[in-house]
PDB file of C-alpha atoms in Angstrom:
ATOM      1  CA  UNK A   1      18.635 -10.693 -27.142  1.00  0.00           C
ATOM      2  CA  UNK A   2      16.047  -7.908 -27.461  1.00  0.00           C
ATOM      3  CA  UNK A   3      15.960  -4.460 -25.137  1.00  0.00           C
ATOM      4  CA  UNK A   4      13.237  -4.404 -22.529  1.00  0.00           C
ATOM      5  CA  UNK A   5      12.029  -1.711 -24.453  1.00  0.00           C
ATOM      6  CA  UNK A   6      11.778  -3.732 -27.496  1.00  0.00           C
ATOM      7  CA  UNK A   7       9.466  -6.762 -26.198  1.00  0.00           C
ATOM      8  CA  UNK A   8       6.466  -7.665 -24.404  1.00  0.00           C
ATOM      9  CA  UNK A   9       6.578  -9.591 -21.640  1.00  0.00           C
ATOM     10  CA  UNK A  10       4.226 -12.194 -20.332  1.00  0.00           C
ATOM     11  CA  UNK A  11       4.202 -14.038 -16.327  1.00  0.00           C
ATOM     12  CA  UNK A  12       4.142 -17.730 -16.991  1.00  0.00           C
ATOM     13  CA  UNK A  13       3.807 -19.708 -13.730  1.00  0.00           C
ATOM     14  CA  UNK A  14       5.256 -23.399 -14.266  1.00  0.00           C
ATOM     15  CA  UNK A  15       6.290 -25.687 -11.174  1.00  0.00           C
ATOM     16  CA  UNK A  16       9.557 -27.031 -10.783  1.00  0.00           C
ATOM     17  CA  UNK A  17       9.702 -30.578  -8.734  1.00  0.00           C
ATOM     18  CA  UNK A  18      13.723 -30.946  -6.939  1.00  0.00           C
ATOM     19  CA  UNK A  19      14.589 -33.859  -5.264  1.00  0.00           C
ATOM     20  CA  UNK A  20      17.216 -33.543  -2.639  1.00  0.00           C
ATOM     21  CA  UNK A  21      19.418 -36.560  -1.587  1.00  0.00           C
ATOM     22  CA  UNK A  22      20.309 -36.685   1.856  1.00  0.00           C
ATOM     23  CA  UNK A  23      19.522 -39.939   4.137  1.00  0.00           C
ATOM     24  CA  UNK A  24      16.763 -40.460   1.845  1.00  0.00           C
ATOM     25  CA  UNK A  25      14.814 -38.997  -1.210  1.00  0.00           C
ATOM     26  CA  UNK A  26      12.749 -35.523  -0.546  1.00  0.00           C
ATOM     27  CA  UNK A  27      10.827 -34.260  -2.794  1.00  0.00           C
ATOM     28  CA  UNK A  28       9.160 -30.555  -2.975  1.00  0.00           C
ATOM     29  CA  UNK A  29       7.252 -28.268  -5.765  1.00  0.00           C
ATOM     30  CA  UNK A  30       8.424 -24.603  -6.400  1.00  0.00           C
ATOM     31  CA  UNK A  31       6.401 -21.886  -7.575  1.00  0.00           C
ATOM     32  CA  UNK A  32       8.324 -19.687  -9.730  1.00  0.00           C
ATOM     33  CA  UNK A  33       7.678 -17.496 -12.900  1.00  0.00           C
ATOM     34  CA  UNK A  34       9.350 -16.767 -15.999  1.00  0.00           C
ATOM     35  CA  UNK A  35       8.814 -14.001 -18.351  1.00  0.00           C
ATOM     36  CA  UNK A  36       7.611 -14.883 -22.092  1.00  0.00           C
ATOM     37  CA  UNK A  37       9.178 -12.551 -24.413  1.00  0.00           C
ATOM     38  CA  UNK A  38       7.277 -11.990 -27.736  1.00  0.00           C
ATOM     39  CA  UNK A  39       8.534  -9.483 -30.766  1.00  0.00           C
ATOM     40  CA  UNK A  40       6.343  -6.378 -30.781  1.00  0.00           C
ATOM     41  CA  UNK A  41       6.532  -2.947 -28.694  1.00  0.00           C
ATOM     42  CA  UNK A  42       4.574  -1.949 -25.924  1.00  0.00           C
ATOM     43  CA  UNK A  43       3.905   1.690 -24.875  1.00  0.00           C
ATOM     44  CA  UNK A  44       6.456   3.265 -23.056  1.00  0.00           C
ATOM     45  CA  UNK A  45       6.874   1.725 -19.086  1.00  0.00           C
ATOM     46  CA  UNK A  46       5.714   4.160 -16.105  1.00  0.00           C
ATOM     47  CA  UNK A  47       8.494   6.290 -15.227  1.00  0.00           C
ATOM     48  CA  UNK A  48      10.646   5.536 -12.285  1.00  0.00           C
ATOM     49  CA  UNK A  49      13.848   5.674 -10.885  1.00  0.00           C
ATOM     50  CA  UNK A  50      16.750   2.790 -11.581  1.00  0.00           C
ATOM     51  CA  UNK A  51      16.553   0.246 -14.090  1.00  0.00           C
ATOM     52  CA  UNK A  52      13.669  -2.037 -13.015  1.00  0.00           C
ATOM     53  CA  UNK A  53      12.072  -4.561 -14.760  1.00  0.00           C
ATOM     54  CA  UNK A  54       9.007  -4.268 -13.126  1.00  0.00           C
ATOM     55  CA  UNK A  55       7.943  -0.952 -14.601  1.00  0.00           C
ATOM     56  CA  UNK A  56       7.957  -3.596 -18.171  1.00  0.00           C
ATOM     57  CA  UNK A  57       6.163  -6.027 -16.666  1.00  0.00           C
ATOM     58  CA  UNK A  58       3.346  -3.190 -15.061  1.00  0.00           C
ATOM     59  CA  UNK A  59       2.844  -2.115 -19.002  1.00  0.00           C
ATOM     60  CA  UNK A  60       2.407  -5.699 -20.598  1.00  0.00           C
ATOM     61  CA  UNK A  61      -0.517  -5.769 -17.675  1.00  0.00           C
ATOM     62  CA  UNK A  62      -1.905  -2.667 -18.908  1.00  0.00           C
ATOM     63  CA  UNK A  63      -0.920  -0.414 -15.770  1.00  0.00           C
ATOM     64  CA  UNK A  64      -1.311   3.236 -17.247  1.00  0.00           C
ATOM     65  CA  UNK A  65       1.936   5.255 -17.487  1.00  0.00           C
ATOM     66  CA  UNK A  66       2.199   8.217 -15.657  1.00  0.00           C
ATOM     67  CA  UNK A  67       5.248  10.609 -15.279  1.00  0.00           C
ATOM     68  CA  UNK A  68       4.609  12.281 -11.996  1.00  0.00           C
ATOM     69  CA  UNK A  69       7.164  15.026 -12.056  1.00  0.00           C
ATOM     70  CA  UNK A  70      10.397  15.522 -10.314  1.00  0.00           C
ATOM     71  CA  UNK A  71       8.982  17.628  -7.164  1.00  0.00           C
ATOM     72  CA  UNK A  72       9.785  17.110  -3.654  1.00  0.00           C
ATOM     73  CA  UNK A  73       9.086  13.492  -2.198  1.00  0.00           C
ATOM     74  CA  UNK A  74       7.111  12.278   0.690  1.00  0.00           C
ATOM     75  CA  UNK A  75      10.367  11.329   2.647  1.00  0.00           C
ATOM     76  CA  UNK A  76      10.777  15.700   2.822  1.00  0.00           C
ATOM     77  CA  UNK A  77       7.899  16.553   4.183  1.00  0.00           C
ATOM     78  CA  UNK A  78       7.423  13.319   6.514  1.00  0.00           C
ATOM     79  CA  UNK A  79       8.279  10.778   8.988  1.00  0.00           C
ATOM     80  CA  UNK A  80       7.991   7.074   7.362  1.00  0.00           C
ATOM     81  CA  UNK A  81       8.472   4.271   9.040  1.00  0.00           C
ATOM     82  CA  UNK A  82       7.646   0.782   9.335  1.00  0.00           C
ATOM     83  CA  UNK A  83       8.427  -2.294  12.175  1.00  0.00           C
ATOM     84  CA  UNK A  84      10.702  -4.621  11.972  1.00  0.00           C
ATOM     85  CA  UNK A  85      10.509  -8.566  12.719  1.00  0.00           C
ATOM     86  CA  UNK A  86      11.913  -7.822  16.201  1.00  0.00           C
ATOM     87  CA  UNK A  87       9.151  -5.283  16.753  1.00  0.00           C
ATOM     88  CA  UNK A  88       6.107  -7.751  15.131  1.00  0.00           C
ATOM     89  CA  UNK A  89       7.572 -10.450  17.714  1.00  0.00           C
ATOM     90  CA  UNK A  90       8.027  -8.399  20.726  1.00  0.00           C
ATOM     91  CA  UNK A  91       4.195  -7.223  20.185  1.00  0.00           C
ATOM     92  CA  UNK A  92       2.201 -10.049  19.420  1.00  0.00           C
ATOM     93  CA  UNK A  93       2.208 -11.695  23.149  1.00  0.00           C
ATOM     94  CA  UNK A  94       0.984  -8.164  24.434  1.00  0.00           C
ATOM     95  CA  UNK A  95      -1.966  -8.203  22.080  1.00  0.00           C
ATOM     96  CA  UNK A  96      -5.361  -9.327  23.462  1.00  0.00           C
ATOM     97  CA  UNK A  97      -9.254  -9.006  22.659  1.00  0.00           C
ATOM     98  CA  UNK A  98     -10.307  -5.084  23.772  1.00  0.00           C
ATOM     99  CA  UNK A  99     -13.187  -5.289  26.393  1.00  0.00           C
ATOM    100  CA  UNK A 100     -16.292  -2.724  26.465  1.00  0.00           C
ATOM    101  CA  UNK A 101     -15.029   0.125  28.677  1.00  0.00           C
ATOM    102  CA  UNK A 102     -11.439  -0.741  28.932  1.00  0.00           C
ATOM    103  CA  UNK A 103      -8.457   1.446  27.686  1.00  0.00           C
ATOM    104  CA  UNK A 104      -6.292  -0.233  25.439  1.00  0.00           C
ATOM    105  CA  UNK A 105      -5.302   0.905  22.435  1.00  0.00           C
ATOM    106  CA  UNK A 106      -5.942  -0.910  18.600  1.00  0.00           C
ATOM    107  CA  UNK A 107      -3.671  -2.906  17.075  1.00  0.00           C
ATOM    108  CA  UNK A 108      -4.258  -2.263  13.388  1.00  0.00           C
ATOM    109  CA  UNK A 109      -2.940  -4.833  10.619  1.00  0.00           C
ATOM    110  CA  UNK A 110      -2.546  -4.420   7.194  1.00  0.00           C
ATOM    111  CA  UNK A 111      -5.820  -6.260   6.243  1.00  0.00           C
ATOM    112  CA  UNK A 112      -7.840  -4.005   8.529  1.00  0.00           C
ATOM    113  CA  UNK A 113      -6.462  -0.749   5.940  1.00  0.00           C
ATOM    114  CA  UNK A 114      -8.847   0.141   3.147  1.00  0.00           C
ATOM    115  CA  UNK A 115      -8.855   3.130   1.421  1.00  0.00           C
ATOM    116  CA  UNK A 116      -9.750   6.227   3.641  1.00  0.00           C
ATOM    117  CA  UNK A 117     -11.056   3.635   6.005  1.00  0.00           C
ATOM    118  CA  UNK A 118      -9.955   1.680   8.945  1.00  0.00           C
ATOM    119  CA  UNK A 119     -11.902  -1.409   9.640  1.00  0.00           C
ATOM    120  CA  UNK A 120     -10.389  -2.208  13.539  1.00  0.00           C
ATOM    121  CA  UNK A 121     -13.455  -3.771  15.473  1.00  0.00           C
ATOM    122  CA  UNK A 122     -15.636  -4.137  12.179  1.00  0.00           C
ATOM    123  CA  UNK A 123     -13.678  -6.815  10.506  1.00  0.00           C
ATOM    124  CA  UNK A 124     -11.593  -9.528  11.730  1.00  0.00           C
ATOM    125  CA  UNK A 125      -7.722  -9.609  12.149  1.00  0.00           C
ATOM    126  CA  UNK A 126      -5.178 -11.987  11.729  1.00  0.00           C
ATOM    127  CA  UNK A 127      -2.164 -10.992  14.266  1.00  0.00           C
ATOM    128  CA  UNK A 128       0.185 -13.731  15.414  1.00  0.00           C
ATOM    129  CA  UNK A 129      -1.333 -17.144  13.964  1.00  0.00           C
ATOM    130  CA  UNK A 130      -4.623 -15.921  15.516  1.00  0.00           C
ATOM    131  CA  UNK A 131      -7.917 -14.161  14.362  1.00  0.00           C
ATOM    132  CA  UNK A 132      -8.702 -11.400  16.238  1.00  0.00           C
ATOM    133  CA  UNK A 133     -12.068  -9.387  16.447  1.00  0.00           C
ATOM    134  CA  UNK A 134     -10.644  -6.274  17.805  1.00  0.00           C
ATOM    135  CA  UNK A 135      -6.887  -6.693  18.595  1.00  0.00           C
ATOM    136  CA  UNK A 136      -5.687  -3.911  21.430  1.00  0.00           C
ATOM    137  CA  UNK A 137      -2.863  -3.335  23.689  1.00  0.00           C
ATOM    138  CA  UNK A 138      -2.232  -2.238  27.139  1.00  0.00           C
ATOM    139  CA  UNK A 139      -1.143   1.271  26.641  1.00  0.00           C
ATOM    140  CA  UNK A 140       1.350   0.950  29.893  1.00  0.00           C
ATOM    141  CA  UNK A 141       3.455  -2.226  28.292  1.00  0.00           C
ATOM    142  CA  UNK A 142       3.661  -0.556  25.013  1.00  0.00           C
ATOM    143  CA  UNK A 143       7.582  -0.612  23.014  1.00  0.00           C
ATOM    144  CA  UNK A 144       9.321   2.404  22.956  1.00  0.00           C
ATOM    145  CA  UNK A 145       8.895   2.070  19.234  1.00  0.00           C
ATOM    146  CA  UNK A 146       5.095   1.854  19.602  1.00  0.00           C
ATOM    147  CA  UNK A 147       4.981   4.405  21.919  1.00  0.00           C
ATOM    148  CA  UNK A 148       6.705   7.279  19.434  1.00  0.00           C
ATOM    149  CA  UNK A 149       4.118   6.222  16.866  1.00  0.00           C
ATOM    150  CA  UNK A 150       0.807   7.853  19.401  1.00  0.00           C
ATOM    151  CA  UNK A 151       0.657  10.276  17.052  1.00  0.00           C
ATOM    152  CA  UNK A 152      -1.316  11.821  14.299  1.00  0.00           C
ATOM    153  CA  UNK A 153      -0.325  10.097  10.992  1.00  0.00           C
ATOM    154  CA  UNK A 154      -1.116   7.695   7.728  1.00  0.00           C
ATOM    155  CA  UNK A 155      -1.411   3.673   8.125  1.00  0.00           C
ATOM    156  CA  UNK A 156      -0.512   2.064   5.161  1.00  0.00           C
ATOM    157  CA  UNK A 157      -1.443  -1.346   4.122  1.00  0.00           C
ATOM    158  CA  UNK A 158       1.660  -2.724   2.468  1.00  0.00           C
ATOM    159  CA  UNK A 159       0.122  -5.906   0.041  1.00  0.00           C
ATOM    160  CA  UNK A 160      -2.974  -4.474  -2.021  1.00  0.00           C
ATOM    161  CA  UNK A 161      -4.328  -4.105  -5.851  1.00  0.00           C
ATOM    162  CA  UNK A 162      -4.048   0.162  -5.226  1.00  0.00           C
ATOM    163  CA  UNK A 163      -2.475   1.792  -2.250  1.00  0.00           C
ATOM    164  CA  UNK A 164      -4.841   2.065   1.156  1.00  0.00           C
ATOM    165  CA  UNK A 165      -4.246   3.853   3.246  1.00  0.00           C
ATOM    166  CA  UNK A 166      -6.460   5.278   6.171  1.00  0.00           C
ATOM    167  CA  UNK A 167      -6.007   7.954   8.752  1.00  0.00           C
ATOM    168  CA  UNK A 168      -5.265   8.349  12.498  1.00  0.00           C
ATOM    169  CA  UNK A 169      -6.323  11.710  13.512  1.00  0.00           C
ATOM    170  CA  UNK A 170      -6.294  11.336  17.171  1.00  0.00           C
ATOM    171  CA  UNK A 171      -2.445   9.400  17.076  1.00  0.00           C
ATOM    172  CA  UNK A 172      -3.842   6.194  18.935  1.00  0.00           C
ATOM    173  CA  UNK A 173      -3.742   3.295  16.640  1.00  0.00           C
ATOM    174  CA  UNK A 174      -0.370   0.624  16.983  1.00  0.00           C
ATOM    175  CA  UNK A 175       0.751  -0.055  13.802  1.00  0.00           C
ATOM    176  CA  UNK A 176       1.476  -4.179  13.237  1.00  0.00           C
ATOM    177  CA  UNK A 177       4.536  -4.943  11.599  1.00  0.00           C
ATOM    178  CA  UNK A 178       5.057  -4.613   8.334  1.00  0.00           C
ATOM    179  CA  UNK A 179       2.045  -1.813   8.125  1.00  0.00           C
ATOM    180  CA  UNK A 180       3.822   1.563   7.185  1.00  0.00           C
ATOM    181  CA  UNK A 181       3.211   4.732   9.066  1.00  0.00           C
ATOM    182  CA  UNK A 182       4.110   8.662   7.837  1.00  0.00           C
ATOM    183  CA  UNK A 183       3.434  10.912  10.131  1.00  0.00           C
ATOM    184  CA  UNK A 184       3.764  14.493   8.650  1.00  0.00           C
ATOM    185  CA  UNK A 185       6.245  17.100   9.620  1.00  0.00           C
ATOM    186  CA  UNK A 186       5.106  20.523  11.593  1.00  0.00           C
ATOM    187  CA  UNK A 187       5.915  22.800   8.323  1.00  0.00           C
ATOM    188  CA  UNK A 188       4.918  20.349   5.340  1.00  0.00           C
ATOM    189  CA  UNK A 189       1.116  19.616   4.169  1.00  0.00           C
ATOM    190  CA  UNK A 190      -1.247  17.769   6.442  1.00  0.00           C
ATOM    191  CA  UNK A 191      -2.708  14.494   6.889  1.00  0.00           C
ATOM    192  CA  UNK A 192      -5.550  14.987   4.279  1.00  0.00           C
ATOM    193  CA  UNK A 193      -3.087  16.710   1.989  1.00  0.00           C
ATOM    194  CA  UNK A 194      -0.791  13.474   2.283  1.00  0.00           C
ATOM    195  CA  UNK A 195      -3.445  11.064   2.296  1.00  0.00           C
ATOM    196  CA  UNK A 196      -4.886  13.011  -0.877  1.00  0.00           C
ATOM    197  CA  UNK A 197      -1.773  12.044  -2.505  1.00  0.00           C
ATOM    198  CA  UNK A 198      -1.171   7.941  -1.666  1.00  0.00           C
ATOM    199  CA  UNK A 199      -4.573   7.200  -2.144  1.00  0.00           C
ATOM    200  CA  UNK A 200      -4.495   8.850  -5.817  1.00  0.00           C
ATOM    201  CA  UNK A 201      -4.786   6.937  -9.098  1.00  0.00           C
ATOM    202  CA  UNK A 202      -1.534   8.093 -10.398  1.00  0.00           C
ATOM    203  CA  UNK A 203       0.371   7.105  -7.333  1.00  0.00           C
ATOM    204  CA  UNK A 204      -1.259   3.469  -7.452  1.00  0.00           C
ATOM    205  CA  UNK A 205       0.534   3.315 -11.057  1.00  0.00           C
ATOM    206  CA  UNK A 206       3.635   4.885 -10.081  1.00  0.00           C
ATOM    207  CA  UNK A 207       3.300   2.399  -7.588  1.00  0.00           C
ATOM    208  CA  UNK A 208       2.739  -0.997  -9.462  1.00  0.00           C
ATOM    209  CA  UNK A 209       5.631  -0.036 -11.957  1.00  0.00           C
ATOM    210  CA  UNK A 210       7.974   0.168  -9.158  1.00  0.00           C
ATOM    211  CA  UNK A 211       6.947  -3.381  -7.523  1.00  0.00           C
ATOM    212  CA  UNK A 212       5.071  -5.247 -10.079  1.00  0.00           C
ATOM    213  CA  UNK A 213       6.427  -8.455  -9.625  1.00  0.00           C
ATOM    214  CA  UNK A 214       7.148  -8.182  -6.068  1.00  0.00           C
ATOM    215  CA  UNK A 215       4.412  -8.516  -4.335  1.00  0.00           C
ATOM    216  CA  UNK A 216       2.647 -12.228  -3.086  1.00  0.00           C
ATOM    217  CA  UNK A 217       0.009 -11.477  -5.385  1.00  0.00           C
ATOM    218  CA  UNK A 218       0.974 -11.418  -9.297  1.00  0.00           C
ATOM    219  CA  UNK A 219      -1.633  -8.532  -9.278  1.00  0.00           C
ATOM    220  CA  UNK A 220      -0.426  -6.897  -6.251  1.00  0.00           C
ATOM    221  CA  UNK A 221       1.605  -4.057  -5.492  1.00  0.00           C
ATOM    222  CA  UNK A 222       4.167  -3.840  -2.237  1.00  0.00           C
ATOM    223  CA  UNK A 223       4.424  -1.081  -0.566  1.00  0.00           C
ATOM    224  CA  UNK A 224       7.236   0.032   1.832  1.00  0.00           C
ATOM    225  CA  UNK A 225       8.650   2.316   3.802  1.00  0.00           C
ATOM    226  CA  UNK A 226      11.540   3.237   1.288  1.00  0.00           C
ATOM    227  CA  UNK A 227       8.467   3.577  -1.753  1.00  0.00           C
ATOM    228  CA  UNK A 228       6.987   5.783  -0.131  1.00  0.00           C
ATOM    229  CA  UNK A 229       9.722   7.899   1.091  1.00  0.00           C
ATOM    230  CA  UNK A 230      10.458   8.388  -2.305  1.00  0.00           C
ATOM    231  CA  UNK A 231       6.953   9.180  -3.571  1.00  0.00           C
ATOM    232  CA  UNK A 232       6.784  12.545  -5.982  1.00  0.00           C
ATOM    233  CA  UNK A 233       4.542  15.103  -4.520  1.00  0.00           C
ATOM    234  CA  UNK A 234       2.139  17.389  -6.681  1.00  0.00           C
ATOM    235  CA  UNK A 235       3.261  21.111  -6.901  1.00  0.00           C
ATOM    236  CA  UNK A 236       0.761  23.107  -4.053  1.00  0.00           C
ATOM    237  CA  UNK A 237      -2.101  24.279  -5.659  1.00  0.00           C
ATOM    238  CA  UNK A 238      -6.252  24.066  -5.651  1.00  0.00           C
ATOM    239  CA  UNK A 239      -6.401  20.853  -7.124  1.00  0.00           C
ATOM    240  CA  UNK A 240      -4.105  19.629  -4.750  1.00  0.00           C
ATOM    241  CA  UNK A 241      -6.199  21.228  -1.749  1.00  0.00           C
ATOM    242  CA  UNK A 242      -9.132  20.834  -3.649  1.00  0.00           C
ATOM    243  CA  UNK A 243      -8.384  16.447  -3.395  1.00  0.00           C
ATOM    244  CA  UNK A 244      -7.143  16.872   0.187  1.00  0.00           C
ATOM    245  CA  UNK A 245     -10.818  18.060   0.779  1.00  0.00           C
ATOM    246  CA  UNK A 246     -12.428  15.487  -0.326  1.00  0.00           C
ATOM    247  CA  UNK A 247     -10.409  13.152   0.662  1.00  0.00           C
ATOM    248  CA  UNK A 248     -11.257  14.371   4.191  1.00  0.00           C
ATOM    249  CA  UNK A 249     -15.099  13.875   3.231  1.00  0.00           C
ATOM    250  CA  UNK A 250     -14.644  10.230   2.291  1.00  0.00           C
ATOM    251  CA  UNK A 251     -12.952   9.333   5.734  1.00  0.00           C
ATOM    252  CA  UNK A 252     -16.048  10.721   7.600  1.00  0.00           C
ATOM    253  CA  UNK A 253     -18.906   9.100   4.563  1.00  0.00           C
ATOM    254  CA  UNK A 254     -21.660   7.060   6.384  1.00  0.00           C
ATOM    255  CA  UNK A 255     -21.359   4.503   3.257  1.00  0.00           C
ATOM    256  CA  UNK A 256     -18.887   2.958   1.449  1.00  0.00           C
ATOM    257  CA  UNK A 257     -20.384   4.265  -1.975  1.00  0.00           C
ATOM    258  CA  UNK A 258     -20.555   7.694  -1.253  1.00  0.00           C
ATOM    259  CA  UNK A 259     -16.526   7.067   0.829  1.00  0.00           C
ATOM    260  CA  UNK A 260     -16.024   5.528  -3.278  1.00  0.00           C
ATOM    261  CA  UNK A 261     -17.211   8.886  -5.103  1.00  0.00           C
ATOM    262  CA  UNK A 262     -15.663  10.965  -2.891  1.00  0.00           C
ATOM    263  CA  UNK A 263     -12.486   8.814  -3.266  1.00  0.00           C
ATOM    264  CA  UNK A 264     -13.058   9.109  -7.321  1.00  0.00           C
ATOM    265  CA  UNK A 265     -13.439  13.119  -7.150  1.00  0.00           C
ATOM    266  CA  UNK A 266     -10.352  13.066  -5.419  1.00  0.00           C
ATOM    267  CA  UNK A 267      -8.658  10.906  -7.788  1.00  0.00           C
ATOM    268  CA  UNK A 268      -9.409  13.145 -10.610  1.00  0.00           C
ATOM    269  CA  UNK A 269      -8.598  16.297  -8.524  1.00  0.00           C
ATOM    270  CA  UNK A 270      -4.863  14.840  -8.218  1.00  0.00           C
ATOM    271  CA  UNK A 271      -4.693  13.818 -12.273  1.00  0.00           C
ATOM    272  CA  UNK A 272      -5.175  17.471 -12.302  1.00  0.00           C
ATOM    273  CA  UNK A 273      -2.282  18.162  -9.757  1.00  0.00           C
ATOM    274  CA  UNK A 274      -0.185  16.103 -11.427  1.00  0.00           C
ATOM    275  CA  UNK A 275      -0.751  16.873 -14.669  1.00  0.00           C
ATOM    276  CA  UNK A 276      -1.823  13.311 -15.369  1.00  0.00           C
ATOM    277  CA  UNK A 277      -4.350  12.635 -17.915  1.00  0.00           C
ATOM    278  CA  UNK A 278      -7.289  10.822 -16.315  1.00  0.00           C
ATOM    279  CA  UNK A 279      -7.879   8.722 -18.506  1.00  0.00           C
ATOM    280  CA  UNK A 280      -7.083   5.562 -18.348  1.00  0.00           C
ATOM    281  CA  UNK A 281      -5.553   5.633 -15.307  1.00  0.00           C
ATOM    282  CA  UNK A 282      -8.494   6.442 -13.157  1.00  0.00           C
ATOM    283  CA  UNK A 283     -10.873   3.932 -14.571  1.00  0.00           C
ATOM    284  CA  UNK A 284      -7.842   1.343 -14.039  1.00  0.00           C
ATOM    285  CA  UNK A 285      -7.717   2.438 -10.744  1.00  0.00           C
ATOM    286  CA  UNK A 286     -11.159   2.422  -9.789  1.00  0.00           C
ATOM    287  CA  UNK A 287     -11.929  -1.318 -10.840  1.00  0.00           C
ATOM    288  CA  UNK A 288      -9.185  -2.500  -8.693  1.00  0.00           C
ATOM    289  CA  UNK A 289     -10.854  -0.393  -5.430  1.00  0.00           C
ATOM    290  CA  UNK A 290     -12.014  -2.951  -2.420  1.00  0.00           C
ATOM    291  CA  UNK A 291     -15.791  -3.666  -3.117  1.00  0.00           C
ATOM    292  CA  UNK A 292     -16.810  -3.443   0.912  1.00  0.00           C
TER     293      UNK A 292
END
């Protein structure tokens, strides 16, 4: 037995056929991984908190390592939350198409989050077995729970290759179970300072160490509520502010390159307030951005 310091590991996918014996013979295929150890040493894992094996399995993929301080954490400065089951099935039979004119509200799903972005009414959603083109809700038979979430805060897609995460500055998108939502606190930084910070290289890694594995993707990362309640912030400073602007620029570019550059400046501008190195882990991060 070798430390998970001391080995590289490897995700083999095999399939495992059971047959169960009950009035008759039923057969089924599984899907599960195992990890290939090999001697050798691979660079030290991301740091994070508790003994997880997926920070080990994030290095043998070649997910930078980044230490990104011991500062305050999103969870101080913000509200994060995210639905429940309950919630996703007490929605769905409210949603329906939105209609030229009318005055319901968006429904916005994970797969409608890109980075700095929000693609409600551009792209299609899936919501409840069903494709939507523009999924709304009748702002009068809203949950309680929906209805405390008309606010000004960050949607967070919650299966993706980097965290995405988009903006609600007027506080009228419904979040979709399991999308997260963090909705900053009256004394603590802003939306673009916030949004600055999840949709930053560094976090992406900090990120993938903590969930590699996870995810329904092998190359995915999942986010939650709880990750990102315990994300690191920078320390305040210009490079901090300095990302938060243009961060801000890329939610209001007319084209998804010039949203992309703005999205790298900003990347780099948070190395900086991190003390990250930018390289590798902003190259890393920009090949896995959403080409659209």
């Amino acid at each position: 037995t070798r430390s998970a310091s001391s080995v590289r590991g490897e995700v083999a996918p095999f399939v495992h056929a059971v047959a169960l014996h009950g009035d008759g013979w039923f057969e089924a295929s599984v899907r599960v991984c195992s990890v290939v150890v090999t001697p050798g040493r691979v660079a030290d894992p991301p740091v994070v908190e508790g003994d997880h094996w997926s920070a080990y399995l994030a290095a043998a993929r070649g997910v930078p390592a980044v230490d990104l301080g011991p500062g305050a954490r999103v969870g101080d400065v913000a509200t994060v939350s995210a639905g429940f089951r309950d919630e996703y099935y007490g929605l769905v039979p409210l949603v329906a198409e939105a209609t030229a004119g009318g005055h319901r509200l968006p429904v916005v799903t994970g797969g409608l989050i890109d980075p700095a972005v929000c693609r409600w009414g551009v792209a299609p959603a899936r919501l409840g077995r069903k494709v939507w083109q523009a999924p709304s809700v009748d702002p009068d038979q809203l949950p309680a729970w929906a209805a405390a979430l008309l606010r000004p805060k960050l949607v967070v897609a919650t299966q993706t290759r980097v965290v995405e995460a988009a903006v609600d500055e007027v506080g009228g998108w419904v979040p979709a179970t399991p999308v997260v939502s963090v909705v900053p606190g009256p004394a603590g930084p802003g939306l673009a300072h916030l949004l600055a910070v999840l949709l930053s290289p560094p976090v992406s890694a900090w990120a993938m160490a903590a969930t590699a594995g996870s995810a329904l993707s092998g190359d995915a990362l999942k986010v939650s509520a709880a990750l990102v309640r315990d994300l690191p912030l920078p320390p305040p400073g210009e490079s901090w502010d300095r990302a938060a602007e243009l961060v801000d620029l890329a939610v209001r570019a007319g084209s998804s390159e010039q949203r992309s550059a703005r999205l790298v400046e900003a990347g780099e501008a948070m190395c900086s307030a991190y003390g990250v190195d930018p390289e590798p882990v902003v190259s890393w991060w920009r090949a896995r951005l959403p080409r659209r």
